[in-house]
XYZ file of C-alpha atoms in Angstrom:
268
model
C -41.783 -66.826 -72.161
C -44.804 -65.254 -73.752
C -46.408 -62.819 -71.435
C -49.457 -63.990 -69.402
C -51.228 -60.808 -70.168
C -50.544 -61.186 -73.887
C -51.947 -64.660 -73.841
C -55.038 -63.418 -71.906
C -55.525 -60.671 -74.545
C -55.496 -63.108 -77.407
C -58.404 -64.922 -75.657
C -60.672 -61.891 -75.697
C -62.861 -61.346 -78.571
C -62.652 -58.520 -79.620
C -59.328 -57.968 -78.116
C -58.893 -54.865 -75.959
C -58.513 -51.634 -77.773
C -57.060 -49.860 -74.668
C -54.431 -50.932 -72.124
C -55.087 -51.551 -68.466
C -54.157 -48.414 -66.601
C -52.358 -49.261 -63.326
C -52.090 -46.470 -60.712
C -49.913 -47.530 -57.789
C -47.282 -46.089 -55.426
C -43.599 -46.783 -55.870
C -43.312 -49.715 -53.374
C -46.228 -51.572 -55.230
C -44.652 -50.902 -58.557
C -41.320 -52.110 -57.308
C -42.876 -55.322 -56.099
C -44.699 -55.861 -59.407
C -41.463 -55.221 -61.238
C -39.652 -57.943 -59.285
C -42.502 -60.329 -59.778
C -42.476 -59.685 -63.585
C -38.717 -60.584 -63.499
C -39.702 -63.977 -62.031
C -42.830 -64.637 -63.947
C -43.166 -62.376 -66.935
C -46.755 -61.234 -67.318
C -46.425 -58.268 -69.618
C -45.847 -55.533 -67.064
C -43.552 -53.561 -69.453
C -45.726 -54.063 -72.561
C -47.628 -50.888 -72.967
C -49.962 -52.543 -75.425
C -51.670 -54.131 -72.364
C -50.566 -52.288 -69.130
C -49.856 -48.585 -68.797
C -48.232 -47.792 -65.448
C -48.961 -44.577 -63.643
C -47.021 -43.653 -60.585
C -49.315 -42.231 -57.792
C -46.972 -39.314 -57.492
C -47.584 -38.357 -61.214
C -51.155 -37.671 -60.117
C -50.521 -36.284 -56.754
C -47.622 -34.047 -57.468
C -46.752 -34.054 -61.194
C -50.105 -32.991 -62.622
C -48.730 -32.590 -66.152
C -47.514 -36.170 -66.467
C -48.559 -37.965 -69.716
C -50.068 -41.041 -68.054
C -52.976 -39.392 -66.113
C -53.756 -37.365 -69.273
C -54.096 -40.466 -71.274
C -56.276 -42.140 -68.683
C -58.532 -39.150 -68.620
C -58.951 -39.115 -72.337
C -59.592 -42.820 -72.489
C -62.238 -42.942 -69.718
C -63.791 -39.489 -70.511
C -62.780 -38.183 -67.040
C -63.051 -34.550 -66.145
C -60.483 -35.048 -63.371
C -58.415 -37.665 -61.498
C -57.034 -36.980 -58.158
C -55.166 -39.073 -55.595
C -55.494 -38.155 -51.939
C -52.812 -38.723 -49.292
C -54.789 -40.675 -46.733
C -54.121 -41.736 -43.085
C -52.343 -45.019 -42.712
C -49.139 -46.392 -41.168
C -47.563 -46.770 -44.720
C -47.896 -44.530 -47.718
C -51.366 -44.913 -49.166
C -53.563 -42.940 -51.498
C -57.223 -42.554 -51.932
C -58.579 -41.896 -55.520
C -61.261 -39.426 -56.722
C -62.544 -39.847 -60.236
C -64.972 -37.251 -61.777
C -66.535 -37.970 -65.131
C -67.551 -35.461 -67.812
C -71.134 -36.963 -67.579
C -71.388 -35.733 -63.953
C -70.902 -38.823 -61.859
C -67.896 -39.361 -59.550
C -66.420 -42.264 -57.664
C -64.168 -42.153 -54.573
C -61.966 -45.057 -53.311
C -60.483 -44.803 -49.902
C -57.646 -47.187 -50.003
C -56.260 -48.303 -46.555
C -56.989 -45.508 -44.188
C -58.515 -44.399 -41.007
C -61.156 -41.660 -41.241
C -59.462 -38.918 -43.272
C -60.674 -35.280 -43.589
C -58.692 -34.809 -46.779
C -60.653 -37.562 -48.457
C -63.931 -36.099 -47.226
C -62.992 -32.677 -48.759
C -61.724 -34.110 -52.040
C -64.646 -36.416 -52.564
C -67.577 -33.976 -51.803
C -70.902 -35.043 -53.351
C -69.538 -38.320 -54.730
C -71.855 -40.490 -56.625
C -70.349 -43.530 -54.797
C -67.865 -43.882 -51.940
C -66.011 -47.183 -51.774
C -64.518 -47.217 -48.304
C -62.532 -49.828 -46.395
C -64.226 -51.156 -43.258
C -61.556 -53.364 -41.786
C -62.830 -53.489 -38.206
C -66.143 -53.950 -36.508
C -67.793 -51.134 -34.718
C -66.712 -52.430 -31.308
C -62.983 -52.327 -32.285
C -62.453 -48.621 -32.398
C -59.228 -48.707 -30.452
C -57.746 -51.548 -32.588
C -58.691 -49.573 -35.670
C -56.949 -46.562 -34.390
C -53.814 -48.595 -33.526
C -53.753 -50.159 -37.043
C -54.792 -46.950 -38.844
C -57.865 -48.623 -40.396
C -61.660 -47.807 -40.178
C -64.579 -49.409 -38.637
C -67.796 -49.859 -40.547
C -69.445 -47.024 -38.689
C -66.564 -44.715 -39.264
C -66.593 -45.459 -42.951
C -70.387 -44.666 -43.135
C -69.707 -41.402 -41.239
C -67.040 -40.385 -43.820
C -69.703 -41.002 -46.437
C -72.208 -38.803 -44.613
C -69.717 -35.926 -44.236
C -68.760 -36.319 -47.836
C -72.429 -36.198 -48.881
C -71.850 -39.379 -50.849
C -74.987 -40.495 -52.693
C -74.072 -44.281 -52.245
C -71.693 -46.018 -49.848
C -70.063 -49.447 -50.525
C -68.052 -51.041 -47.697
C -65.139 -53.277 -48.553
C -61.702 -54.603 -47.206
C -63.098 -56.599 -44.337
C -60.833 -58.293 -41.842
C -60.353 -62.060 -41.951
C -61.820 -61.974 -38.467
C -65.095 -62.247 -40.405
C -64.955 -65.574 -42.212
C -68.408 -65.282 -43.555
C -70.121 -61.939 -43.593
C -69.283 -58.719 -41.486
C -71.849 -57.576 -38.985
C -72.826 -54.032 -39.428
C -74.193 -52.487 -36.201
C -73.751 -48.979 -37.224
C -76.696 -46.645 -36.437
C -76.963 -45.738 -40.175
C -78.559 -49.163 -40.644
C -81.451 -48.416 -38.314
C -85.069 -48.420 -39.192
C -85.871 -45.748 -41.781
C -88.957 -44.953 -39.714
C -86.692 -43.347 -37.102
C -85.628 -40.705 -39.533
C -87.463 -37.464 -39.076
C -89.161 -35.603 -41.861
C -86.632 -32.724 -41.585
C -83.715 -35.096 -42.204
C -82.750 -36.057 -45.699
C -82.804 -39.721 -46.555
C -79.469 -41.400 -45.933
C -77.392 -42.816 -48.598
C -77.823 -46.531 -49.405
C -75.122 -48.639 -47.842
C -74.015 -51.975 -49.289
C -71.338 -54.561 -48.709
C -68.861 -55.543 -51.381
C -68.435 -59.249 -52.347
C -65.695 -60.909 -54.475
C -66.643 -61.051 -58.125
C -69.933 -59.152 -57.537
C -71.033 -56.636 -60.213
C -73.326 -53.770 -59.163
C -74.808 -50.963 -61.246
C -74.529 -47.685 -59.495
C -78.240 -47.015 -60.019
C -79.145 -50.346 -58.439
C -76.854 -50.292 -55.428
C -79.710 -49.451 -53.206
C -81.285 -52.831 -53.847
C -78.162 -54.524 -52.296
C -79.009 -53.028 -48.948
C -82.591 -54.412 -48.996
C -81.145 -57.896 -49.433
C -78.528 -57.688 -46.671
C -80.845 -59.183 -43.989
C -81.552 -62.168 -46.150
C -77.993 -62.577 -47.097
C -76.930 -62.607 -43.493
C -79.369 -65.447 -42.815
C -77.630 -67.568 -45.549
C -74.288 -67.058 -43.719
C -75.614 -68.088 -40.305
C -73.855 -70.954 -38.610
C -75.745 -74.240 -39.151
C -76.040 -76.815 -36.421
C -73.094 -79.246 -36.671
C -70.705 -76.574 -38.153
C -67.191 -77.032 -36.667
C -64.025 -74.994 -36.726
C -63.197 -76.049 -40.227
C -65.434 -73.206 -41.568
C -62.781 -70.634 -40.711
C -63.697 -69.758 -37.112
C -60.731 -69.601 -34.641
C -60.152 -72.775 -32.838
C -60.565 -72.933 -28.967
C -57.412 -73.866 -27.031
C -58.981 -77.287 -26.304
C -59.580 -77.940 -29.997
C -56.308 -76.664 -31.253
C -53.814 -79.259 -32.429
C -51.126 -79.925 -29.989
C -47.541 -78.730 -30.931
C -45.827 -80.549 -27.984
C -43.631 -83.576 -28.695
C -45.002 -86.903 -27.653
C -44.098 -87.885 -24.022
C -40.847 -89.922 -23.745
C -40.031 -92.459 -21.131
C -37.496 -91.313 -18.542
C -34.310 -93.224 -17.663
C -35.768 -93.815 -14.226
C -38.586 -95.771 -15.729
C -36.196 -97.834 -17.803
C -33.999 -98.671 -14.740
C -37.158 -99.705 -12.749
C -38.065 -102.109 -15.625
C -34.620 -103.673 -15.696
C -34.734 -104.147 -11.864
C -38.089 -105.731 -12.116
C -36.895 -108.117 -14.898
C -33.772 -109.150 -12.817
C -35.940 -109.751 -9.790
C -38.302 -111.995 -11.833
């Protein structure tokens, strides 16, 4: 079967001149390999996908994959960071020859190694799985709250902070109650202005220099997600016990009731 990636490449005009570089840990690569055996999508075709094992970046610095990626993207350096999660996860730090840098946290609780590796990042993209009132749950699941993610950005001295990876507990828009979103008028003259903070949305495209505008729209966007009168549980909110569909079998008539009916019929 012709690869799905190959068919997609033929639809692009002009067709890609460079492959898609995929950096992933071994468990993820193993999963993708098995998926490719079932539905072939060009995983092993280096014209379209070039696989880079995370260990090649983290341990084996001289591997060819990272070197090709750096040359293609004009990167000064590429670094994976062993972050804090219940399974093996890596953060990613990219530094470009033009001076900008980007840090991606991956799945993690607040991690000092990421803070150190990503110092002075142009943008930090950090997971914010839990709300600020779920600190204990975040610790148990080795994730971060929105406030913790923002604090990582502050300690990193990140110039912009983009929050992502929100729990499905937020069917519409996550509520940010972190003190970092307080009124700018409360910031003293001695303090440096804080980094702009924005929320990632699926399929959204943001220019780094315009990310600060996203924060200015967050109040208006939150209004558009407010629950309208007449909304019901079908919008993704959890059902109350009274509204949940019953899983119990329908009641059946007992043998006692059947005998009583026969006795009544005989008497009649």
